Amino acid sequence: MATENPGWGYTRIQGALKNLGHGVARSTVAKVLKANGIPPAPARPSSWRTFLRAHWGEIAGADFFTSEVWTPRGLITYYTLFVLDLRSRRVHVAGSTPTPDAWFMAQAARRLTDVVDGFLVGHRILICDRDAKWTDGFRRILQGAGVRIVLTPVQAPNANAYAERFVRSIREECLDRLILFGERRLLRALDEFVAHYHRERNHQGLGNELITPATAAARGTRVHCRGRLGGLLRYYHRAA
């Protein structure tokens, strides 16, 4: 109870135990917690899992991944910013650029928090790592829209595990299998993979379901294959 509810003091835990039919003195609760190395409520740290559970449905994760793109100037590294809703696993690519400077980040923040169709509408928390690319301007715009930025612990990529998993998926299933000639080719690959990711790719974390399934399953007898990026991404479905 103490570890799952870091705000509960000795008396609150005593009451919870009473609900279970255990009459325990407050001093006994304090003694048991002290013996197990658990500090009193004001100094008791909240676990990352408890934090995520408390804000589930209002929390998103953001990160960057890189892609090598051939251009007339040679091989250029592009940085792609994306945001992912932890509960639904929906993902939004906020932009790609070889120079993720303050202007790019400010524009991305404005689009993400747009009151009409911003991806972060309805979210109160955004998880980011401690990369310097998260500029002060980006933070101010999000905070002005009511989105709190929470930084992951130092050297703890698993704290943003859903975003890390998306990076692994798009690299292994798409980008690592393509030679990208020009920015337009990169953007098309990103658009195609995101569409496949939402509507055609089963997700084990969602019970092997699709994020955005078709409104009604077709009942035809013939099976069709829908290919994207020259057949790199495939989806099998019954014909209407």
XYZ file of C-alpha atoms in Angstrom:
240
model
C 0.000 0.000 0.000
C 2.798 2.410 0.879
C 4.709 1.895 -2.362
C 1.616 1.979 -4.583
C 0.247 5.076 -2.827
C 3.210 7.348 -1.990
C 0.907 10.054 -0.612
C -0.606 7.804 2.066
C 0.589 8.465 5.596
C 0.545 6.062 8.530
C -3.036 6.910 9.500
C -4.327 6.478 5.951
C -2.673 3.064 5.695
C -4.087 2.176 9.115
C -7.573 3.001 7.800
C -7.078 0.930 4.651
C -6.019 -2.048 6.739
C -9.098 -1.544 8.926
C -11.252 -1.856 5.775
C -9.691 -5.277 5.286
C -10.510 -6.334 8.825
C -7.065 -5.778 10.353
C -6.891 -3.678 13.503
C -3.334 -2.318 13.496
C -1.958 0.538 15.575
C -0.510 3.568 13.807
C 2.816 2.989 15.540
C 2.881 -0.554 14.189
C 2.406 0.730 10.639
C 5.269 3.165 11.163
C 7.488 0.429 12.585
C 6.795 -1.968 9.664
C 7.497 0.696 7.045
C 10.698 1.746 8.796
C 11.874 -1.879 9.013
C 11.391 -2.203 5.238
C 13.230 1.010 4.451
C 10.113 2.946 3.398
C 10.157 6.603 4.534
C 7.101 8.596 5.732
C 4.683 9.949 3.126
C 6.202 13.427 2.533
C 9.600 11.913 1.724
C 8.378 8.769 0.005
C 9.271 8.798 -3.719
C 6.657 7.883 -6.298
C 7.605 5.107 -8.691
C 7.540 5.785 -12.429
C 4.906 3.103 -12.898
C 2.686 4.737 -10.280
C 3.103 8.081 -12.038
C 2.061 6.626 -15.399
C -0.926 4.832 -13.896
C -2.113 8.014 -12.186
C -2.122 10.009 -15.447
C -3.086 7.249 -17.904
C -5.162 8.629 -20.757
C -3.757 12.162 -20.424
C -0.113 11.400 -21.053
C 1.968 11.299 -24.230
C 5.597 10.571 -24.982
C 7.832 12.410 -27.462
C 11.207 11.655 -28.970
C 13.421 12.024 -32.039
C 14.852 9.456 -34.409
C 17.386 10.005 -37.171
C 17.425 9.008 -40.849
C 20.243 9.249 -43.368
C 19.065 10.893 -46.592
C 20.995 11.285 -49.850
C 20.769 14.844 -51.206
C 22.651 16.879 -53.861
C 24.903 17.979 -50.973
C 25.667 14.426 -49.976
C 24.428 12.293 -47.095
C 22.435 14.387 -44.614
C 21.073 13.328 -41.222
C 17.408 14.229 -40.714
C 15.853 14.424 -37.257
C 12.202 13.398 -37.010
C 10.102 14.544 -34.061
C 7.114 12.390 -33.135
C 4.571 12.244 -30.318
C 2.770 9.092 -29.154
C -0.348 8.692 -27.006
C 0.511 6.059 -24.400
C -2.967 4.589 -23.961
C -4.068 4.251 -27.588
C -0.543 4.048 -29.134
C -1.630 6.600 -31.750
C 1.399 8.412 -33.141
C 1.875 11.757 -34.843
C 4.956 12.837 -36.789
C 5.451 16.524 -35.983
C 8.145 17.143 -38.598
C 11.553 16.235 -40.010
C 14.530 18.533 -40.450
C 18.324 18.409 -40.653
C 18.442 21.333 -38.211
C 16.079 20.935 -35.219
C 16.621 24.517 -34.091
C 14.491 26.822 -31.936
C 12.305 27.898 -34.885
C 11.520 24.305 -35.891
C 10.703 23.344 -32.292
C 8.469 26.381 -31.767
C 6.514 25.619 -34.950
C 6.118 21.988 -33.891
C 4.867 23.058 -30.467
C 2.263 25.376 -32.002
C 0.935 22.649 -34.280
C 0.829 20.082 -31.458
C -1.168 22.392 -29.185
C -3.521 23.853 -31.798
C -6.949 24.057 -30.182
C -8.694 22.632 -33.273
C -6.619 19.654 -34.359
C -3.467 19.638 -32.242
C -2.363 16.132 -31.298
C -1.801 17.143 -27.665
C -5.328 18.457 -27.147
C -6.687 16.522 -24.149
C -3.225 15.667 -22.836
C -1.818 17.178 -19.671
C 1.655 15.579 -19.594
C 4.366 15.047 -22.197
C 7.315 12.763 -21.402
C 10.631 13.835 -22.941
C 14.234 12.852 -22.417
C 16.928 15.346 -21.373
C 18.125 16.137 -24.890
C 19.037 19.785 -25.500
C 16.758 19.826 -28.573
C 13.787 20.419 -26.273
C 14.205 24.193 -26.347
C 12.924 26.766 -23.863
C 10.537 28.078 -26.511
C 9.072 24.605 -27.047
C 8.566 24.225 -23.294
C 6.937 27.633 -22.894
C 4.418 27.034 -25.681
C 3.402 23.653 -24.260
C 3.160 24.967 -20.718
C 1.049 27.878 -21.967
C -1.349 25.317 -23.458
C -1.586 23.465 -20.134
C 0.775 20.607 -21.042
C 3.350 19.791 -18.382
C 6.707 18.450 -19.573
C 8.131 15.622 -17.466
C 11.752 14.630 -18.052
C 12.768 10.992 -17.839
C 15.330 9.996 -15.204
C 18.975 10.177 -16.220
C 20.070 7.260 -18.428
C 16.652 5.612 -18.216
C 15.300 5.157 -21.780
C 12.771 2.598 -20.510
C 10.931 5.452 -18.795
C 9.720 6.385 -22.289
C 9.433 2.786 -23.436
C 6.422 3.214 -25.756
C 8.203 5.898 -27.760
C 11.381 3.802 -27.849
C 9.384 0.855 -29.151
C 7.923 2.950 -31.958
C 11.422 4.018 -33.003
C 12.491 0.385 -33.113
C 9.426 -0.553 -35.187
C 9.795 2.160 -37.826
C 13.496 1.492 -38.195
C 13.369 -2.303 -38.391
C 10.228 -2.527 -40.512
C 10.734 0.457 -42.790
C 13.604 2.958 -42.716
C 16.476 0.481 -42.342
C 15.217 -1.262 -45.508
C 15.129 1.835 -47.689
C 17.707 4.015 -49.412
C 16.268 7.506 -49.100
C 16.983 9.877 -51.985
C 15.785 13.331 -51.000
C 13.519 14.767 -48.335
C 10.331 13.981 -50.280
C 11.182 10.274 -50.243
C 11.701 10.406 -46.473
C 8.404 12.197 -45.865
C 6.509 9.747 -48.076
C 8.043 6.793 -46.223
C 7.032 8.322 -42.898
C 3.453 8.970 -44.070
C 3.081 5.451 -45.429
C 4.456 3.792 -42.315
C 2.262 5.858 -39.971
C -0.820 4.927 -42.017
C 0.221 1.265 -41.900
C 0.999 1.536 -38.169
C -2.491 2.826 -37.370
C -4.712 0.851 -39.731
C -2.872 -2.294 -40.811
C -0.364 -3.353 -38.151
C -1.444 -5.516 -35.211
C -0.067 -4.428 -31.826
C 0.748 -6.986 -29.157
C 0.376 -4.362 -26.422
C -3.244 -3.850 -27.508
C -4.216 -7.509 -27.489
C -2.927 -8.000 -31.055
C -5.552 -5.571 -32.355
C -5.333 -2.695 -34.833
C -5.218 0.872 -33.513
C -7.785 2.071 -36.058
C -9.634 -0.949 -37.463
C -11.993 -0.766 -40.403
C -15.561 0.172 -39.468
C -16.894 -3.211 -40.576
C -15.088 -6.394 -41.511
C -15.596 -7.476 -45.107
C -17.220 -10.879 -45.587
C -15.909 -11.715 -49.046
C -14.203 -15.019 -49.767
C -11.174 -13.665 -51.621
C -8.158 -12.404 -49.689
C -6.432 -9.299 -50.987
C -3.014 -7.905 -50.100
C -2.497 -4.169 -49.779
C 1.131 -3.168 -50.248
C 2.885 0.065 -49.335
C 6.321 1.316 -50.345
C 6.671 -1.214 -53.109
C 5.424 -4.118 -50.990
C 7.705 -3.429 -48.019
C 4.617 -3.078 -45.806
C 1.770 -5.525 -46.390
C -1.752 -5.926 -45.067
C -4.039 -8.880 -45.861
C -7.786 -8.386 -45.865
C -10.927 -9.905 -47.311
C -12.447 -8.292 -50.356
C -15.769 -6.523 -49.938
